[in-house]
CSV table of C-alpha atoms in Angstrom, one decimal:
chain,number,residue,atom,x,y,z
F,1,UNK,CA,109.9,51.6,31.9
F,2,UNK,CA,111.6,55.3,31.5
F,3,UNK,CA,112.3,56.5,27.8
F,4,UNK,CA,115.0,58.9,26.9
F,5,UNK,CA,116.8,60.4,24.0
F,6,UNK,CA,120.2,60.9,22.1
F,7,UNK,CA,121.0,64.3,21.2
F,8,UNK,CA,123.4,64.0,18.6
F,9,UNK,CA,125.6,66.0,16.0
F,10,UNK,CA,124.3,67.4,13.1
F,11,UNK,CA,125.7,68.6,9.6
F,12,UNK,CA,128.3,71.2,9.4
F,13,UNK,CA,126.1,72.3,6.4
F,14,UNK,CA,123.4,73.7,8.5
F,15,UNK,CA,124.2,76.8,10.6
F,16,UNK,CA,125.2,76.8,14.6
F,17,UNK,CA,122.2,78.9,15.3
F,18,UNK,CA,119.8,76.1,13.8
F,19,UNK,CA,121.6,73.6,15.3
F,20,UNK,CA,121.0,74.5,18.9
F,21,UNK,CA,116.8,75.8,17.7
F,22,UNK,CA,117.0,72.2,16.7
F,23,UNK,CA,118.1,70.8,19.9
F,24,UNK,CA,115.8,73.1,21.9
F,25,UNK,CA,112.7,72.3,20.2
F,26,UNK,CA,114.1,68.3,20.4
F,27,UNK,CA,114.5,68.6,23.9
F,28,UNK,CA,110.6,70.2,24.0
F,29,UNK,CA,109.2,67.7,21.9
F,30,UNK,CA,110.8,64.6,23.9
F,31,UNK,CA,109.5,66.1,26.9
F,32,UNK,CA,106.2,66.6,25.7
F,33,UNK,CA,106.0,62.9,24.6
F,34,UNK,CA,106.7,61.3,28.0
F,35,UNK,CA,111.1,60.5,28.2
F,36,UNK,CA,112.3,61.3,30.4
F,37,UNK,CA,116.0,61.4,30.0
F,38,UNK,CA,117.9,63.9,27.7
F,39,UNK,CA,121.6,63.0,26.9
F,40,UNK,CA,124.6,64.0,24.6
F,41,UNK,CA,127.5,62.6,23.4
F,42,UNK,CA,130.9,64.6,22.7
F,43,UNK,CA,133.6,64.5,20.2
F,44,UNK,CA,136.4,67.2,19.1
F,45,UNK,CA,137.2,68.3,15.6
F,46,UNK,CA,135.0,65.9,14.2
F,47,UNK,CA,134.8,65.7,10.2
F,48,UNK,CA,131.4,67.0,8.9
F,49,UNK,CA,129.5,67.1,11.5
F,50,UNK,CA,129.2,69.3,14.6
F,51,UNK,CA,128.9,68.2,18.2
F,52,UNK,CA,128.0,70.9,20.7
F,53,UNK,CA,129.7,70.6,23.5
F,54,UNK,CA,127.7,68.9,26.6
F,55,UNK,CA,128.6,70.4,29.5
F,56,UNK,CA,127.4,74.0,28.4
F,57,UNK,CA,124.9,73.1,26.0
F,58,UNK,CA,123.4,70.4,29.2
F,59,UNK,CA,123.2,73.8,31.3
F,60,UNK,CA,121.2,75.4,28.8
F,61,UNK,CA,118.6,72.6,29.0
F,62,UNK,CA,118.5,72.6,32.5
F,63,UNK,CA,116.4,75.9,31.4
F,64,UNK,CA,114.1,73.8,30.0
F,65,UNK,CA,113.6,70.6,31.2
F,66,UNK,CA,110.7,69.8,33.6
F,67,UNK,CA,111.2,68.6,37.2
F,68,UNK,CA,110.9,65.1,36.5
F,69,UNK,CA,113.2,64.8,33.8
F,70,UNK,CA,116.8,64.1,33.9
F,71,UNK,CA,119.7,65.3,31.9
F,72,UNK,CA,123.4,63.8,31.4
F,73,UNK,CA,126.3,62.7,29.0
F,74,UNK,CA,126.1,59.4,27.0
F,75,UNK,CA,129.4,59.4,26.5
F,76,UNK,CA,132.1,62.2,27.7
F,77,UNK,CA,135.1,61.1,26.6
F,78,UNK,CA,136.6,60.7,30.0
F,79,UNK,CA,140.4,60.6,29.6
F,80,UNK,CA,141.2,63.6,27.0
F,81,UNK,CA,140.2,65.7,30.4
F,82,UNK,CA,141.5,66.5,33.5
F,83,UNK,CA,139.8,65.8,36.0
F,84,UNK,CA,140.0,68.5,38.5
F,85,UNK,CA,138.5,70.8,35.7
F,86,UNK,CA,135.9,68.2,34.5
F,87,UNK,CA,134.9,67.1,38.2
F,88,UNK,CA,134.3,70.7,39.3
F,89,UNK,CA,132.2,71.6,36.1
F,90,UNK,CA,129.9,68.5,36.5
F,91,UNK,CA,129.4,69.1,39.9
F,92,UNK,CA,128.3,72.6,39.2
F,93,UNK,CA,126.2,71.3,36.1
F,94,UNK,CA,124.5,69.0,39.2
F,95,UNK,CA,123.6,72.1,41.1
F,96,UNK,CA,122.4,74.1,38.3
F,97,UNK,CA,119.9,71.0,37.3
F,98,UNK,CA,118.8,70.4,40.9
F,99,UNK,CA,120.6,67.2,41.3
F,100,UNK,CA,119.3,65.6,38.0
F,101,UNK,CA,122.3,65.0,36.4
F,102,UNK,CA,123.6,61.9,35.0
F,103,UNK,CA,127.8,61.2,33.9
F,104,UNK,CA,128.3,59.2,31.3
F,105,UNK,CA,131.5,58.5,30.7
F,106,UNK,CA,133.7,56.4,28.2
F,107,UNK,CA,136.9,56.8,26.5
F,108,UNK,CA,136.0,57.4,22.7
F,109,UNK,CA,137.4,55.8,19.9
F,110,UNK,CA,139.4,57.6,17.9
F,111,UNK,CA,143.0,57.9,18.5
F,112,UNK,CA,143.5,62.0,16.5
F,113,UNK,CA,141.6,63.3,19.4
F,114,UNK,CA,144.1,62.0,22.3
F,115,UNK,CA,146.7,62.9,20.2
F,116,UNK,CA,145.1,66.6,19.7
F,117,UNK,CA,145.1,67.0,23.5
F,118,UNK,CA,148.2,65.4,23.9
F,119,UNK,CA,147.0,62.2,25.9
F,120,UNK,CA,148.3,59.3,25.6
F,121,UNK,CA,145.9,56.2,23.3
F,122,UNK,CA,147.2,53.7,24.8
F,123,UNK,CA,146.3,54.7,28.7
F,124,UNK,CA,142.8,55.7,27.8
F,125,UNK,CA,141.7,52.7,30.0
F,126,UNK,CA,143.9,53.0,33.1
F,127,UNK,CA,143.0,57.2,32.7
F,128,UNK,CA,139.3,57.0,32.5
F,129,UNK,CA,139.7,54.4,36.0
F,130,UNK,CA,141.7,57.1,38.0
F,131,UNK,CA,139.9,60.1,36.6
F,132,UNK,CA,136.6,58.4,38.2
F,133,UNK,CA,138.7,57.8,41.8
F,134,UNK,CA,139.3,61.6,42.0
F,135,UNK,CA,135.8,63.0,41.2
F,136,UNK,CA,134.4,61.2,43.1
F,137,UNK,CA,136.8,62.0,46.1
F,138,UNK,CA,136.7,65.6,45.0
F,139,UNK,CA,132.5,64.9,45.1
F,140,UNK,CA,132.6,63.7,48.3
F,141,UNK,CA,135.1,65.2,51.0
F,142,UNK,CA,136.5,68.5,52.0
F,143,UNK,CA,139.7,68.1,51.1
F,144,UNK,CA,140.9,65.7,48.7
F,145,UNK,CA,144.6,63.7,48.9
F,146,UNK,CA,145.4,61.9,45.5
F,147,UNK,CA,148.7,60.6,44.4
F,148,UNK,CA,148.4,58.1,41.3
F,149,UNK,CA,149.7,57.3,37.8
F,150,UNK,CA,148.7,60.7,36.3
F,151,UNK,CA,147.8,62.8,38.7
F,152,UNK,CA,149.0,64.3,41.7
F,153,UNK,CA,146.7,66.1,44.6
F,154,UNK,CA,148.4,67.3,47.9
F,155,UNK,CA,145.6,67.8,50.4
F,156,UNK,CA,143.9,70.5,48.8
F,157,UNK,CA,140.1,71.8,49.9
F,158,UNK,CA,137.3,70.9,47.5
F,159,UNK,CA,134.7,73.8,47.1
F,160,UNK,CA,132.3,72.7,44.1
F,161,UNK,CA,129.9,69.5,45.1
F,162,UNK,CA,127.4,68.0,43.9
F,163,UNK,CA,124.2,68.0,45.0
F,164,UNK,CA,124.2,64.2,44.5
F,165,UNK,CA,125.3,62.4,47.2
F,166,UNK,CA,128.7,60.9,46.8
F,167,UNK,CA,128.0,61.8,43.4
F,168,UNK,CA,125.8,62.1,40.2
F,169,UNK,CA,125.7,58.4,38.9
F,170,UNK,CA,128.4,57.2,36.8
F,171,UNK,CA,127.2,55.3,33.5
F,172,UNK,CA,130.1,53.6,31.8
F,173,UNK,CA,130.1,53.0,28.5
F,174,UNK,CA,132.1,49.6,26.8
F,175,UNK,CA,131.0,47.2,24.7
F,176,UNK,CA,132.9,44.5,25.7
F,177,UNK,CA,133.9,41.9,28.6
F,178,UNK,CA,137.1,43.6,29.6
F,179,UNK,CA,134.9,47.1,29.6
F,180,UNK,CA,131.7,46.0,31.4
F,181,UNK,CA,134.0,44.5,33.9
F,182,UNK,CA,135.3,48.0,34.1
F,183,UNK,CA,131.9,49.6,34.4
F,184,UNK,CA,131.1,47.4,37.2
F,185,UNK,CA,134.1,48.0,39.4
F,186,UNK,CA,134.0,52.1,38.6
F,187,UNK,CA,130.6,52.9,37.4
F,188,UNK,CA,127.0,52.8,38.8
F,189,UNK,CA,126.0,51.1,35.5
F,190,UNK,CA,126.8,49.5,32.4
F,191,UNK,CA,125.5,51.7,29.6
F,192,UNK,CA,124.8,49.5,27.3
F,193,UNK,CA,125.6,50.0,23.4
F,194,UNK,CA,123.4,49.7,20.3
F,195,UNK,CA,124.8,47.5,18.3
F,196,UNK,CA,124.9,44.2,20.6
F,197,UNK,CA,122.5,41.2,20.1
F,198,UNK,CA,120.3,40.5,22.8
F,199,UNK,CA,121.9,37.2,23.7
F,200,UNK,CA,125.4,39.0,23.8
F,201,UNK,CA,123.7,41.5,26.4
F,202,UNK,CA,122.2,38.8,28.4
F,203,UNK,CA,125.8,37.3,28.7
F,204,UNK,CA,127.5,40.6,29.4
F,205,UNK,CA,125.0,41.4,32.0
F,206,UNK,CA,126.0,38.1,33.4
F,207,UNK,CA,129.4,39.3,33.5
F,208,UNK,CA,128.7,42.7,35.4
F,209,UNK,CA,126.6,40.9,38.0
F,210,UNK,CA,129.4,38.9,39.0
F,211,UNK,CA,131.9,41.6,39.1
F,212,UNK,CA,129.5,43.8,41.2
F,213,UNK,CA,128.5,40.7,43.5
F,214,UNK,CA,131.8,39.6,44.0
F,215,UNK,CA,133.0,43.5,45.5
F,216,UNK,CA,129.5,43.7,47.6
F,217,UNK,CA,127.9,46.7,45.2
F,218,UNK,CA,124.2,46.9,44.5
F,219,UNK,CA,123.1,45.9,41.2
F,220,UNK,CA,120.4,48.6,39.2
F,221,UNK,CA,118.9,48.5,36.0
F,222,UNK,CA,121.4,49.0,33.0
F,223,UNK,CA,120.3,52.1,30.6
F,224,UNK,CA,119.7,50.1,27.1
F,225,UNK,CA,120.8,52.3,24.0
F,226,UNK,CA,118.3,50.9,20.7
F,227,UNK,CA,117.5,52.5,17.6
F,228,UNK,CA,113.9,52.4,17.0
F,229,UNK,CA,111.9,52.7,13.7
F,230,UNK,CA,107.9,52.4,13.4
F,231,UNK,CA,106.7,51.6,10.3
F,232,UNK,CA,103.6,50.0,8.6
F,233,UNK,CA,105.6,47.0,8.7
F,234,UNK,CA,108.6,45.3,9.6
F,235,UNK,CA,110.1,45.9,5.9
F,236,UNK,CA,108.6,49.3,5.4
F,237,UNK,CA,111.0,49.8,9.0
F,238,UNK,CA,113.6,48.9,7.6
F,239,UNK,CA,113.6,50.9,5.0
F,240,UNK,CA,112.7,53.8,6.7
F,241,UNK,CA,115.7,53.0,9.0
F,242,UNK,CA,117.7,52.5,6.1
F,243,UNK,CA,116.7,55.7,4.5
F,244,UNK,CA,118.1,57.7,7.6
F,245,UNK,CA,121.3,56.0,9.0
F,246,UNK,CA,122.8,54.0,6.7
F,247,UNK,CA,125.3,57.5,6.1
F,248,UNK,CA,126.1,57.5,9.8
F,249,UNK,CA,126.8,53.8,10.4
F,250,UNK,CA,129.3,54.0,7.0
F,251,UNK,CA,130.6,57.0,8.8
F,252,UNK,CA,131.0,55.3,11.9
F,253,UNK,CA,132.9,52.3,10.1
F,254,UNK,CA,135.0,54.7,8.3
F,255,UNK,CA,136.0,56.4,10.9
F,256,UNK,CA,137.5,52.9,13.1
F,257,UNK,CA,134.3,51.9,15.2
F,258,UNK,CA,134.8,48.4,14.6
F,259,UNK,CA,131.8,46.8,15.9
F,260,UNK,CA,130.6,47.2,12.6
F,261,UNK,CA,132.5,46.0,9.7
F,262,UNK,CA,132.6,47.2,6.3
F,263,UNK,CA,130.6,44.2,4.8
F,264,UNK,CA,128.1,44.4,7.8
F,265,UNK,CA,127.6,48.1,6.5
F,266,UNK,CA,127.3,46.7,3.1
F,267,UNK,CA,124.2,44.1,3.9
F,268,UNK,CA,122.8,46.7,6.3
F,269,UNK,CA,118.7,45.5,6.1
F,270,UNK,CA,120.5,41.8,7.7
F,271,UNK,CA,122.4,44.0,9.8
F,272,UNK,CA,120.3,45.6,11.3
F,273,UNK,CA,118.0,43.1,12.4
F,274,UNK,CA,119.3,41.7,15.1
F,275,UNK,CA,119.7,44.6,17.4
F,276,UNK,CA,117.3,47.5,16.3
F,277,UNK,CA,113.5,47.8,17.3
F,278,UNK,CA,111.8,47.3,13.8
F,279,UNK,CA,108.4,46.7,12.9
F,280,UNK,CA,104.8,48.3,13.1
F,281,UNK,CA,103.8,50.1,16.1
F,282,UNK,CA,102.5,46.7,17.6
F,283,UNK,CA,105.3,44.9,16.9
F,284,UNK,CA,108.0,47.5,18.1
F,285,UNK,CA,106.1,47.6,21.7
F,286,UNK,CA,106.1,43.5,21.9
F,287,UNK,CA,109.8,43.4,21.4
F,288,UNK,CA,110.4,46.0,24.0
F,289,UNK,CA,108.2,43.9,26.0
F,290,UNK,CA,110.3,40.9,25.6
F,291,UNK,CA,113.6,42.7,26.6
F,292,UNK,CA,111.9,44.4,29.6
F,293,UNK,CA,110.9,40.6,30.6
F,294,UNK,CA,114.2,38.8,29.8
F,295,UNK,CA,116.4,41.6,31.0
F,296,UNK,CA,117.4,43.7,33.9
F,297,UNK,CA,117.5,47.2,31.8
F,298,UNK,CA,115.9,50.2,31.6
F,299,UNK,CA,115.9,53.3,30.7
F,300,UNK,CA,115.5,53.0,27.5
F,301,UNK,CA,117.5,55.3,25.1
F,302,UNK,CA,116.7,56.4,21.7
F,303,UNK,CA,117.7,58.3,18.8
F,304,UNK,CA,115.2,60.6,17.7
F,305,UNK,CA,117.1,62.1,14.9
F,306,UNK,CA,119.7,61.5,12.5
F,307,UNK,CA,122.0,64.2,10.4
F,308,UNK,CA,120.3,65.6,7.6
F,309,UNK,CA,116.6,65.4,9.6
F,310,UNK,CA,114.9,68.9,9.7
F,311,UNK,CA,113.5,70.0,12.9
F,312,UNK,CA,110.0,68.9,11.7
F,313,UNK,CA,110.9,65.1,10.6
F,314,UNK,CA,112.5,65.2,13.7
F,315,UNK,CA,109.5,66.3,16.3
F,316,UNK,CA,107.3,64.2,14.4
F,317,UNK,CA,109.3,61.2,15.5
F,318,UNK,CA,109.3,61.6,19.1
F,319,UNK,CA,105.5,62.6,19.1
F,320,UNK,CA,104.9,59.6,17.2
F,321,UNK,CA,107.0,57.4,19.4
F,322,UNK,CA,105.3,58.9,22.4
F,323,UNK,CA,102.0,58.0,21.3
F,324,UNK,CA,103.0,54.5,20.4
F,325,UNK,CA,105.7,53.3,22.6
F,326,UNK,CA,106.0,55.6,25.3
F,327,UNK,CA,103.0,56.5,26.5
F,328,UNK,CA,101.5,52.7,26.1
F,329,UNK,CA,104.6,51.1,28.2
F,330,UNK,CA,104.9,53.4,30.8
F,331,UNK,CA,103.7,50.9,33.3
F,332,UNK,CA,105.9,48.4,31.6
F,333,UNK,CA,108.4,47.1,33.9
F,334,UNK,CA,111.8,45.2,33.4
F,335,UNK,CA,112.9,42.1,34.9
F,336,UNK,CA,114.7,42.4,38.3
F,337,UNK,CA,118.3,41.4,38.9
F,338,UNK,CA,117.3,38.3,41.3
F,339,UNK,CA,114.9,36.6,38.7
F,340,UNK,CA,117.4,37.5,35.9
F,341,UNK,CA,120.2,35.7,37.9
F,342,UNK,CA,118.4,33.0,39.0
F,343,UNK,CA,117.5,31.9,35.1
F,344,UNK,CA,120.0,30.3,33.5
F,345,UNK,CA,121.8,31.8,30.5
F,346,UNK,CA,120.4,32.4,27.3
């Protein structure tokens, strides 16, 4: 089982330059502890909190990241760019990080920043579908033909590829049937979001395997995205977790992510329960045990650090996560596509 990180926003209170020191000695610290992936998300004129963008900041870390370790997006918002000029800067980002890149892609949530770029809400779906269709032709071939919904290519040479052959792998992010459908058909892999119960997963994974079977596509692990809090106990967890996200899951609810509603916000210790790895050190490796044996998944993805977590809170959690979880389960491994298939349904 591979381990990797979120690396999220962060308060507009605290300044750019401590921001990114922040990120650097994050992406250190992870490293140091065993994951093995590094990732960032991206939004635009976001209310209170800053998100660096990924592309450049990812080509900073490339700096810094060891040979075995792989960087990407979890998510770009796919649609708000076009993608000529997004396709050509990730297949440069591949080169620069000696083919180690991953592309996550999704289409966001928010409606104010499609409007800001003047693209349309409503098409987010059927964009982010034909966006993928000319990357990867543009990854691929020499010369790249296109004529679709939104865009329009005349037989025009490609000059930027990837080192990744026919491209970097494409994680989708959706959360649900419609979107995993989606991922199967378009992506390499169903990203798979935090705040779904276990036996929702086990269906959706159902889902994907069919859509993937059915087109003749190879089925791989699915990245898992948990949150993760050790404490003494399963309570003291809780709390802990409590103590450090509560703000950003209001925020999220506030802001239209509706997986979460207001009064699930409200009771957030029963909330909370059901899909985040809670417990004492011992217990938070036996229930990533039990998803490694019931599901296909892997890696695992975490979030080492929430807004308003200094640099030092924040270090200590991934070197404490690396000697508990990390380092103990590296031998773990997840449960293959053929024995997960051949189970019945949860």
């Amino acid at each position: 089982m591979e381990f990797g990180i979120l690396m999220g926003d962060q308060p507009v209170g605290s300044s750019a330059r401590e921001h990114l020191d922040l990120v650097l000695r994050k992406a250190e610290a992870a490293q140091r502890a065993g994951f093995t992936y590094l990732t960032i998300g991206q939004h635009f004129l976001y209310d209170g909190f800053r998100w660096f963008q990924p592309v450049p900041l990812l080509a900073r870390l490339a700096a810094e990241i060891d040979d075995h370790v792989r960087i990407g997006t979890t998510v770009l918002i796919g649609p708000v760019h076009h993608p000529v000029v997004l396709g050509e800067e990730l297949a440069t980002l591949d080169v620069i990080t000696g083919g180690r890149l991953v592309v996550g892609l999704g289409t966001g949530y928010l409606p104010q920043e499609y409007a800001t770029m003047g693209v349309p809400f409503a098409q987010r779906y059927r964009l982010l579908e034909e966006m993928i269709e000319v990357m990867t032709a543009m990854w691929s071939s020499d010369r790249v033909r296109h004529h679709g919904r939104f865009w329009q290519i005349d037989d025009l040479p490609t000059h930027v590829h990837p080192l990744q052959q026919p491209r970097p792998p494409i994680w989708l992010g959706a959360m649900r049937e419609t979107g995993v459908r989606r991922a199967a058909r378009h992506g390499d892999v169903w990203t798979i979001t935090p705040q779904q119960t276990l036996e929702q997963v086990d269906a959706l994974i159902r889902t994907y395997a069919a859509e993937r079977t059915e087109r003749g596509l190879p089925l791989n692990p699915l990245p898992l995205r948990r949150e993760l809090m050790i404490g003494a106990d399963f309570d003291d967890a809780v709390a802990r977790f409590a103590a450090v996200a509560r703000g950003k899951y209001e925020a999220y609810a506030g802001r239209g992510m509706t997986l979460l509603d207001d009064e699930e916000v409200r009771n957030f210790g029963d909330t909370v329960r059901d899909h985040v790895i809670l417990g004492s050190a011992e217990e938070c490796r036996r229930q990533i045990a039990d998803i490694a044996a019931a599901l296909p998944v892997g890696p695992l993805l975490v979030r080492p650090h929430w807004p308003g977590m200094d640099v030092d809170e924040t270090v200590a959690y991934l070197d404490h996560v690396g000697r508990e979880i990390v380092g103990p389960l590296r031998e773990l491994e997840s449960r293959s596509f053929t024995d997960f298939l051949e189970t019945p349904a949860a």
